Each structure stands twice: as structure tokens, then as C-alpha cells.
mmCIF file with all atom_site columns, C-alpha atoms in Angstrom:
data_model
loop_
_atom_site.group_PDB
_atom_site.id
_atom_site.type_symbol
_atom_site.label_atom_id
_atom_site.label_alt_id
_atom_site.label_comp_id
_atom_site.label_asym_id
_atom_site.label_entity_id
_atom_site.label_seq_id
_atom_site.pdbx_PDB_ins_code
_atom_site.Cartn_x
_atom_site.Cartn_y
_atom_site.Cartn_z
_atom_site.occupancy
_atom_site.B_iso_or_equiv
_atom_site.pdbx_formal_charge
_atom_site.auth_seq_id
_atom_site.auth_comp_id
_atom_site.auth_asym_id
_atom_site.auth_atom_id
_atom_site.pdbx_PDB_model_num
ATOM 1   C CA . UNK A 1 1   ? 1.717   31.290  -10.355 1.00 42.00 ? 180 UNK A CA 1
ATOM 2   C CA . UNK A 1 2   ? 0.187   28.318  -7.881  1.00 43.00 ? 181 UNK A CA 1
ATOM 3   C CA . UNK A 1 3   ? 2.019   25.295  -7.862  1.00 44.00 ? 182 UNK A CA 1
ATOM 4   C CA . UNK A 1 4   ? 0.168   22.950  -6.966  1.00 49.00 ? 183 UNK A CA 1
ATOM 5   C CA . UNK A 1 5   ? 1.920   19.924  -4.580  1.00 65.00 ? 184 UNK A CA 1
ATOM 6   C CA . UNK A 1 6   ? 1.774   16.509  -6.210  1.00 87.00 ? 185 UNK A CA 1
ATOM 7   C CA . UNK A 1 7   ? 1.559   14.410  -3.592  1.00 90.00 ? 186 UNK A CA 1
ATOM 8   C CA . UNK A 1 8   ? -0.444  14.509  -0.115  1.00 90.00 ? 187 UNK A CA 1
ATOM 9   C CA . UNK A 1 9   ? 0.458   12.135  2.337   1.00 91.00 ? 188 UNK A CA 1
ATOM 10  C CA . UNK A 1 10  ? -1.268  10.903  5.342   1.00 91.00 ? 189 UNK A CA 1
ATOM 11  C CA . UNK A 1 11  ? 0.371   9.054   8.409   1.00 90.00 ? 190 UNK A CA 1
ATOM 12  C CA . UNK A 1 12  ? -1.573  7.367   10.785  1.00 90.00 ? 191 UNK A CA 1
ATOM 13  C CA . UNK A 1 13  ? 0.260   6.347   14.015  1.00 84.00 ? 192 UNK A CA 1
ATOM 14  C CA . UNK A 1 14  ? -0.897  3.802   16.483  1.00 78.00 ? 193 UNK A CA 1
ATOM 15  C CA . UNK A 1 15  ? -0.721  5.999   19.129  1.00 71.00 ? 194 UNK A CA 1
ATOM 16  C CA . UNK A 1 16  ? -1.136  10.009  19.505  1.00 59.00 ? 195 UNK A CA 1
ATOM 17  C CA . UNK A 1 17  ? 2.534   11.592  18.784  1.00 54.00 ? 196 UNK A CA 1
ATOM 18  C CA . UNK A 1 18  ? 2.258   15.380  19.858  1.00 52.00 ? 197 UNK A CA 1
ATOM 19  C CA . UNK A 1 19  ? -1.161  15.209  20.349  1.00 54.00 ? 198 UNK A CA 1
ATOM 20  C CA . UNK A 1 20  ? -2.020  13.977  17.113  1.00 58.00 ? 199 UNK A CA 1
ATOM 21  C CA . UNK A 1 21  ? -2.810  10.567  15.586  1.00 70.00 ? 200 UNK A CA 1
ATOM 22  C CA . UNK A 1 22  ? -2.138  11.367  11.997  1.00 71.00 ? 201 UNK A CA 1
ATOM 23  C CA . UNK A 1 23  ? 0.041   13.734  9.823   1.00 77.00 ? 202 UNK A CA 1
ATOM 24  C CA . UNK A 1 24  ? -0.573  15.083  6.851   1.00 75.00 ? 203 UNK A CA 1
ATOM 25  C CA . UNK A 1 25  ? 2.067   16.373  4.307   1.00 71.00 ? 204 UNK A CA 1
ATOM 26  C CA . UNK A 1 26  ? 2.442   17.873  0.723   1.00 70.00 ? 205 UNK A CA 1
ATOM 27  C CA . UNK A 1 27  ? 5.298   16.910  -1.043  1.00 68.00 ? 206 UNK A CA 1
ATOM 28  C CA . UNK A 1 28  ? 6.495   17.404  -4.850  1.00 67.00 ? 207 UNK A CA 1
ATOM 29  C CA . UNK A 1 29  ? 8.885   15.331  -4.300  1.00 68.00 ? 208 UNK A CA 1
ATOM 30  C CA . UNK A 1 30  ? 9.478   11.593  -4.825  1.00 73.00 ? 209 UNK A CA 1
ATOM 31  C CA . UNK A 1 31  ? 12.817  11.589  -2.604  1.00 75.00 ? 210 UNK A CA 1
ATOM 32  C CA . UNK A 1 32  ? 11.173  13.401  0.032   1.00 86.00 ? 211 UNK A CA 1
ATOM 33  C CA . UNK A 1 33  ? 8.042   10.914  0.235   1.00 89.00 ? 212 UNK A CA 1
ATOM 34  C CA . UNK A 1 34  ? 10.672  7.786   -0.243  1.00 92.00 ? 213 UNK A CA 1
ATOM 35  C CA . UNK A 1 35  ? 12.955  8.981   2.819   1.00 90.00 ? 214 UNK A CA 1
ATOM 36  C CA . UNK A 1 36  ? 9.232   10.349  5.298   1.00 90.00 ? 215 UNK A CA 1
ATOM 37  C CA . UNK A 1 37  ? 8.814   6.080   4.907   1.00 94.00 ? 216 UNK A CA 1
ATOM 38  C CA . UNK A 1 38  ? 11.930  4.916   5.475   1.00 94.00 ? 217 UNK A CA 1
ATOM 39  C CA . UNK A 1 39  ? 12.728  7.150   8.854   1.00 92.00 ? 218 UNK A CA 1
ATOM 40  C CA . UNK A 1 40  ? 9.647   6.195   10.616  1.00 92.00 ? 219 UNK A CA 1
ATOM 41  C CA . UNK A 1 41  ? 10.007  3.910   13.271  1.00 91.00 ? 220 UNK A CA 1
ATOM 42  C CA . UNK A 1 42  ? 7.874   1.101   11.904  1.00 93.00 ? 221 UNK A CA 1
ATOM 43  C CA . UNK A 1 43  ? 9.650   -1.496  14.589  1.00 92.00 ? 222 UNK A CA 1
ATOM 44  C CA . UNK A 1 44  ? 8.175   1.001   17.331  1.00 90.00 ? 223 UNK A CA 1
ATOM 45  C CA . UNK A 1 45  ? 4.767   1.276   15.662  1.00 90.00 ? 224 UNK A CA 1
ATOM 46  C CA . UNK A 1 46  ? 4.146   -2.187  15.039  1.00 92.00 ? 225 UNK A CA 1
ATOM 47  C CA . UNK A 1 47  ? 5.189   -2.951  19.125  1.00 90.00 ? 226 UNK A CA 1
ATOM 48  C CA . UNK A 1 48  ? 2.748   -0.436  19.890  1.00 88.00 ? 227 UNK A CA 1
ATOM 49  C CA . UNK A 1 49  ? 0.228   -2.266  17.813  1.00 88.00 ? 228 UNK A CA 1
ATOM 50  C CA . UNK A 1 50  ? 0.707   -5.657  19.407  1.00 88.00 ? 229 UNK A CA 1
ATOM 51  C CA . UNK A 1 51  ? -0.018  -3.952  22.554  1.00 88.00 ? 230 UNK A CA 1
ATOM 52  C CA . UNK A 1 52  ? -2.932  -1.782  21.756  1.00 82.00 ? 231 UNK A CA 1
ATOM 53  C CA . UNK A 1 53  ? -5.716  -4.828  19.867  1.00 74.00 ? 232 UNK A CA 1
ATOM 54  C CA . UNK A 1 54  ? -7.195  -1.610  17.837  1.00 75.00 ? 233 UNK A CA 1
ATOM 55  C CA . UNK A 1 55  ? -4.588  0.546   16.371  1.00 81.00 ? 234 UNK A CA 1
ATOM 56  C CA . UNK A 1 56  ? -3.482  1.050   13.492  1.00 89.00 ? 235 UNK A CA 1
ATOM 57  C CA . UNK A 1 57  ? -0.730  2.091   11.481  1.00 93.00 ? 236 UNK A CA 1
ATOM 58  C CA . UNK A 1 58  ? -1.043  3.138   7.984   1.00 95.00 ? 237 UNK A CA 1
ATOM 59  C CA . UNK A 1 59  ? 1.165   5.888   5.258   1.00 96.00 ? 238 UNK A CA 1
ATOM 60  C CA . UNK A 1 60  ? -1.404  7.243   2.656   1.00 95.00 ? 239 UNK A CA 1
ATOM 61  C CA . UNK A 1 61  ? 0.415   8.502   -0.292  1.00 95.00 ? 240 UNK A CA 1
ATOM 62  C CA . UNK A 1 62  ? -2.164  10.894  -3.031  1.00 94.00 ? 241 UNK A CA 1
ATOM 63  C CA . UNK A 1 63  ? -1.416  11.883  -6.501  1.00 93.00 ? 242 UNK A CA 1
ATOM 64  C CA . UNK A 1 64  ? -3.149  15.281  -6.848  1.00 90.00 ? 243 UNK A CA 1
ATOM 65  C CA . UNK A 1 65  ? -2.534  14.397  -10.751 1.00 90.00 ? 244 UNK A CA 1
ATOM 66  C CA . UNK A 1 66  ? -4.251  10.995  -11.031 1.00 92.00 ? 245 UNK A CA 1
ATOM 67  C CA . UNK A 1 67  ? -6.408  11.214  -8.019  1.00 94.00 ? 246 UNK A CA 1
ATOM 68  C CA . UNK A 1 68  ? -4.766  7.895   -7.147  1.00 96.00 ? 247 UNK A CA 1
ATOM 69  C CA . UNK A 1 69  ? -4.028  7.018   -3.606  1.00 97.00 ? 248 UNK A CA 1
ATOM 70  C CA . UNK A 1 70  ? -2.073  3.485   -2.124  1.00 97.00 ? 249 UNK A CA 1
ATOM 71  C CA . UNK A 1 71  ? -2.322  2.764   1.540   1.00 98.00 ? 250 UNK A CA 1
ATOM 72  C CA . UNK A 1 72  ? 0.317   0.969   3.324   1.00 98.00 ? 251 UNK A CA 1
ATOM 73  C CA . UNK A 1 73  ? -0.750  -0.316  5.942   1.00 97.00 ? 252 UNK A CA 1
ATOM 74  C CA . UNK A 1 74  ? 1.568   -1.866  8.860   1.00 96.00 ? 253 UNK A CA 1
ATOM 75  C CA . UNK A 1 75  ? 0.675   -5.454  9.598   1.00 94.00 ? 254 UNK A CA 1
ATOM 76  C CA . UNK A 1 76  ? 1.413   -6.775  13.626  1.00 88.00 ? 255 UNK A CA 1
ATOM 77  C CA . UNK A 1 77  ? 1.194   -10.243 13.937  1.00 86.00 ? 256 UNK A CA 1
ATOM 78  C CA . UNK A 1 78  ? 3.365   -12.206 17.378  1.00 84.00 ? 257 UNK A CA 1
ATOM 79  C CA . UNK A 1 79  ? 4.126   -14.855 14.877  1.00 87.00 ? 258 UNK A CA 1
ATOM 80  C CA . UNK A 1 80  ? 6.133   -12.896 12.525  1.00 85.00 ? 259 UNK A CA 1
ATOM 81  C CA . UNK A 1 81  ? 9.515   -10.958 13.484  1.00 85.00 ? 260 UNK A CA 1
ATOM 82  C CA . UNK A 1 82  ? 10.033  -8.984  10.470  1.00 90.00 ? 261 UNK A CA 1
ATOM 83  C CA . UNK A 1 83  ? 8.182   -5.734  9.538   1.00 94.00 ? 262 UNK A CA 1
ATOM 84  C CA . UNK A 1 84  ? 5.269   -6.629  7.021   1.00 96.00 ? 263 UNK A CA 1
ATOM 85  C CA . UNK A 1 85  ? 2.628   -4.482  5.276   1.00 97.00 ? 264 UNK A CA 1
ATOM 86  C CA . UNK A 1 86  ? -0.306  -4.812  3.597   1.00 97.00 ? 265 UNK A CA 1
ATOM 87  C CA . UNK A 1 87  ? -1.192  -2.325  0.151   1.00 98.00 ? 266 UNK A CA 1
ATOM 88  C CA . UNK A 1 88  ? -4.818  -1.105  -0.687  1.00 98.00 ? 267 UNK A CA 1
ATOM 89  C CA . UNK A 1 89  ? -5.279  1.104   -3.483  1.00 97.00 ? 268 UNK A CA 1
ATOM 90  C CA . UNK A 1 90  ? -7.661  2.710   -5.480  1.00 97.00 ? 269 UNK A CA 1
ATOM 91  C CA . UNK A 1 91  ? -6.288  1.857   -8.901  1.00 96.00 ? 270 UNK A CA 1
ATOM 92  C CA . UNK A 1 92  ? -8.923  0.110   -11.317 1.00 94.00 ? 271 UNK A CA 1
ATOM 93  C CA . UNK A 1 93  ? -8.005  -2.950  -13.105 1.00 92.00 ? 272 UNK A CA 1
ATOM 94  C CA . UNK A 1 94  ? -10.042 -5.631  -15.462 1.00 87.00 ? 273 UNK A CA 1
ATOM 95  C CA . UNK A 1 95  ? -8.993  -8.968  -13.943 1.00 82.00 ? 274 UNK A CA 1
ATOM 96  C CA . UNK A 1 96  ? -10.379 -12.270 -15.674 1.00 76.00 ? 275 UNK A CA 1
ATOM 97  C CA . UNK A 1 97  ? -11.975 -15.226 -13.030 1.00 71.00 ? 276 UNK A CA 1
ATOM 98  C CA . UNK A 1 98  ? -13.210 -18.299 -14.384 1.00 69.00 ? 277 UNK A CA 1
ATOM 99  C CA . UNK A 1 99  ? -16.475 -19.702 -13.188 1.00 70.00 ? 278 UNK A CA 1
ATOM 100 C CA . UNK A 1 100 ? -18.005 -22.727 -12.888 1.00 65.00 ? 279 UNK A CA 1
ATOM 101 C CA . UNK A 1 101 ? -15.607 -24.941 -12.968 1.00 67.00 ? 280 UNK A CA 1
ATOM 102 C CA . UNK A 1 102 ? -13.603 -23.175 -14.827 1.00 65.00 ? 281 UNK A CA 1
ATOM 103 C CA . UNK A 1 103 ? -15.814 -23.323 -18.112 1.00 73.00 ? 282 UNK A CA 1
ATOM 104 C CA . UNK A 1 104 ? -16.720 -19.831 -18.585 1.00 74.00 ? 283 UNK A CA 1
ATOM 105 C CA . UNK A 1 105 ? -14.508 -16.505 -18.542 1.00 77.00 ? 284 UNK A CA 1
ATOM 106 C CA . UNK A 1 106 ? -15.650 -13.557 -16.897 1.00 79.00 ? 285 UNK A CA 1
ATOM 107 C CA . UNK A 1 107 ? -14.093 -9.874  -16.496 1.00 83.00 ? 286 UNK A CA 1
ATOM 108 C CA . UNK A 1 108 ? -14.591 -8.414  -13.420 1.00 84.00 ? 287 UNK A CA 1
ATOM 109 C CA . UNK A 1 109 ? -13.398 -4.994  -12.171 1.00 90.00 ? 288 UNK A CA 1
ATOM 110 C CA . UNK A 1 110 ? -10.448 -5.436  -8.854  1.00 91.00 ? 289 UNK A CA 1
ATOM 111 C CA . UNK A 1 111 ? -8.294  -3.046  -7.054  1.00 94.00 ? 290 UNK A CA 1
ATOM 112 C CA . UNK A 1 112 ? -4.309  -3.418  -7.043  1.00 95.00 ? 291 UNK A CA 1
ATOM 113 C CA . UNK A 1 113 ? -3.500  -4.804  -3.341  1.00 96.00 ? 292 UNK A CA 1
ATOM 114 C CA . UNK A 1 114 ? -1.240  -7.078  -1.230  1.00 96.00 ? 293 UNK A CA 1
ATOM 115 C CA . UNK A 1 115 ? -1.432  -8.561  1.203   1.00 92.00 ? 294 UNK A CA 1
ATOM 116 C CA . UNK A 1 116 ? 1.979   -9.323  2.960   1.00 93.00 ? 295 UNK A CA 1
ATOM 117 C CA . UNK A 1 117 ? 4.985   -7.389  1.541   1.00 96.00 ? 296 UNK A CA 1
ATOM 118 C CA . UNK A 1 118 ? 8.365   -7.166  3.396   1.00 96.00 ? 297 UNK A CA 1
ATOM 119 C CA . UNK A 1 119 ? 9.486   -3.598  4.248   1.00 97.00 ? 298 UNK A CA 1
ATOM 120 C CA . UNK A 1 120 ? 11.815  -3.517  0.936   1.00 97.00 ? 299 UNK A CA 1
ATOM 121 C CA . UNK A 1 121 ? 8.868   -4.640  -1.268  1.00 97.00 ? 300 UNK A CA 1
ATOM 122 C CA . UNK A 1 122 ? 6.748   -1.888  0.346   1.00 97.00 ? 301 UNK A CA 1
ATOM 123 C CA . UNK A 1 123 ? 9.317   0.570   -0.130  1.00 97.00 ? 302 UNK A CA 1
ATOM 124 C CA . UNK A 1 124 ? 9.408   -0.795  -3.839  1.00 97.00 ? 303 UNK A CA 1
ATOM 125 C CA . UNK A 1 125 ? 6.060   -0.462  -4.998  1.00 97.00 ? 304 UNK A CA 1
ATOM 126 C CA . UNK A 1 126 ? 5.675   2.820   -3.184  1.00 96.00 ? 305 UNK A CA 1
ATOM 127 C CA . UNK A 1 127 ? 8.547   4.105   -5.490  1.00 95.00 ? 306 UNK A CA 1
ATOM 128 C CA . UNK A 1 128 ? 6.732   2.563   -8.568  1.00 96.00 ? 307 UNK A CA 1
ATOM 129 C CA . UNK A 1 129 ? 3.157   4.599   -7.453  1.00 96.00 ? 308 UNK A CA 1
ATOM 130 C CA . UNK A 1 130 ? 5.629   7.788   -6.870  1.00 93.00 ? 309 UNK A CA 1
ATOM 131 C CA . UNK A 1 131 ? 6.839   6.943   -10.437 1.00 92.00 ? 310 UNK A CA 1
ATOM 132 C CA . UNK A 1 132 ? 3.775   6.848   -12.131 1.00 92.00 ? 311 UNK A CA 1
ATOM 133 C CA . UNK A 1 133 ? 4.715   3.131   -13.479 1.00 94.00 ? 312 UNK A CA 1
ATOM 134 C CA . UNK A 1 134 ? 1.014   1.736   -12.500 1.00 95.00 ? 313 UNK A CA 1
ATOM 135 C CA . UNK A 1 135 ? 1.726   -0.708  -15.576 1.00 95.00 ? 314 UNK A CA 1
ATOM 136 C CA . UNK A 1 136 ? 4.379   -2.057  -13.547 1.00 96.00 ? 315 UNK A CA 1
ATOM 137 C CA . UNK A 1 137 ? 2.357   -2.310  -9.853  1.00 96.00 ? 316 UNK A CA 1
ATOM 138 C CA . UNK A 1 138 ? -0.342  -3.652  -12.257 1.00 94.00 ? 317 UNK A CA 1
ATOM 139 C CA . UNK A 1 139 ? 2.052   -6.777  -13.695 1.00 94.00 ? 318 UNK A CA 1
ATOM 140 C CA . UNK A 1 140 ? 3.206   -7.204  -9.767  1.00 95.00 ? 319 UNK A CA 1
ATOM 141 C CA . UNK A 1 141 ? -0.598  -7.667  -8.906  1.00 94.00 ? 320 UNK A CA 1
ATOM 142 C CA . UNK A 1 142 ? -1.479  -9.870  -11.970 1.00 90.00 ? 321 UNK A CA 1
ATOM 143 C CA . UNK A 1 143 ? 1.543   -12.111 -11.377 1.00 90.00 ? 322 UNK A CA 1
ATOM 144 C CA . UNK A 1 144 ? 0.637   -12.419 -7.329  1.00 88.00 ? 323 UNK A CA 1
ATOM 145 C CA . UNK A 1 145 ? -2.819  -13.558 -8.868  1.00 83.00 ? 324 UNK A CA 1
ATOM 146 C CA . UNK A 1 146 ? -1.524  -15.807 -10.916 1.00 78.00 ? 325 UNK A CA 1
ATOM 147 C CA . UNK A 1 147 ? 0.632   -17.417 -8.175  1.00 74.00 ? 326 UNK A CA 1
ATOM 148 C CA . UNK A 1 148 ? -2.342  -17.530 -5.389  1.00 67.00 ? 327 UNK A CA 1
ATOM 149 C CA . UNK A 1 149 ? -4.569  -19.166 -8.022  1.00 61.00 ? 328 UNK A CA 1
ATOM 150 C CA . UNK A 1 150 ? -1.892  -21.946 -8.993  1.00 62.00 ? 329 UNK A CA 1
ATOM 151 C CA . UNK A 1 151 ? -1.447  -22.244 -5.220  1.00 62.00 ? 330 UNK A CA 1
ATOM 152 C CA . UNK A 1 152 ? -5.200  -22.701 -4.348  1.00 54.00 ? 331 UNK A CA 1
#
């Protein structure tokens, strides 16, 4: 009997660590995924990133299930103390946009994404992906809409 791991993960790292710039890891395992993001040195990585202009930091997380995949992706900006990420997925979603001038409704297919989340919200919605509640990331995504279009 093959069983198969649930989850494939991918770090990139702004710099090579042991020769190598990314990782990648099978896990069938929630925990294990939760605790591989919460270890890393993200304080490190994102120093390293204000140095270096083009690298990159990013933790790639894979259902094998669902073919679904989120990408956290570490944000470095001088202006900002705190750890912040940004989340790209591949997770379809209908969203509705209004055109001109607001007089006519059209559905139009978007991606579930963020673009600033604090290192607890990123920890957050990567425990929802592990959790399979993509109703849940997709409420987060729709209400974030909602507020940027009130905003705007």
C-alpha cells in the first residue's frame, strides 16, 4: 500500500542555505507544516531581503488532494518593522465588479490573495488552506474586497 503525502511544500530562501535556495518537503501532516512556518527565521530572511534588492522569500504549501497551492510570500519594506506577507493562490472564485458607473453587474473569475497580512494572520489562513476550510479563506477574501472597495 502507497500512501501518498498530502501536502508538498516549497521554501524559498533569500539567500542559498547549504547550498540550496529552496526546500522541498512532503508532509501528511497539518502540525508538522504549521510548526516548518513558525520556526523559520522570517526576521533573518526579511533582513536579508532588504539587503539583497532581488530576493525573495516565499513558503509554497500543495494539496496533492485538491491540486491547490497558496504562496506566502515574505514582504521587506524599511518602512515597516513588523513581519508582513503577502498570499497568492490558485483557488478559483466568481467575484461580482460593477461597471460603468456602477450600472451594470458583471461576474468575473479572481484568485483568493492578500496583500499585507501580519505574521499571525498568515499563520491563520495557512491553517484554514491545511484545513480544507476554502469557504472560510473565501469569506476572508470577499470581506477584504468589500472593505478596499468601500475604501476606494
Amino acid at each position: 500500500v502507497t500512501i501518498m503525502k498530502r501536502f508538498n511544500i516549497e521554501i524559498n530562501y533569500p539567500i542559498a542555505i547549504n547550498g540550496e535556495e529552496s526546500v522541498h518537503l512532503d508532509s501528511k501532516v497539518n502540525v508538522d507544516i504549521l510548526s516548518q512556518f513558525d520556526v523559520l527565521n522570517w526576521q533573518r530572511f526579511r533582513d536579508v531581503q532588504l539587503q539583497l534588492s532581488d530576493s525573495k522569500t516565499s513558503f509554497t504549501v500543495t494539496n496533492n488532494l485538491t491540486q491547490q497551492t497558496i504562496r506566502l510570500n515574505l514582504l521587506a519594506d524599511r518602512r515597516i518593522d513588523q513581519i508582513q506577507f503577502s498570499l497568492e493562490s490558485d483557488i478559483e472564485i466568481m467575484t461580482k465588479h460593477k461597471d460603468f458607473f456602477g450600472l451594470f453587474t458583471r461576474n468575473s473569475k479572481d484568485y483568493i490573495r492578500f496583500g499585507s497580512l501580519n505574521f499571525s494572520q498568515a499563520y491563520a489562513y495557512l491553517g484554514l488552506f491545511l484545513s480544507e476550510e476554502i469557504q472560510s479563506l473565501e469569506t476572508r477574501y470577499r470581506f477584504s474586497l468589500e472593505k478596499f472597495i468601500q475604501a476606494a
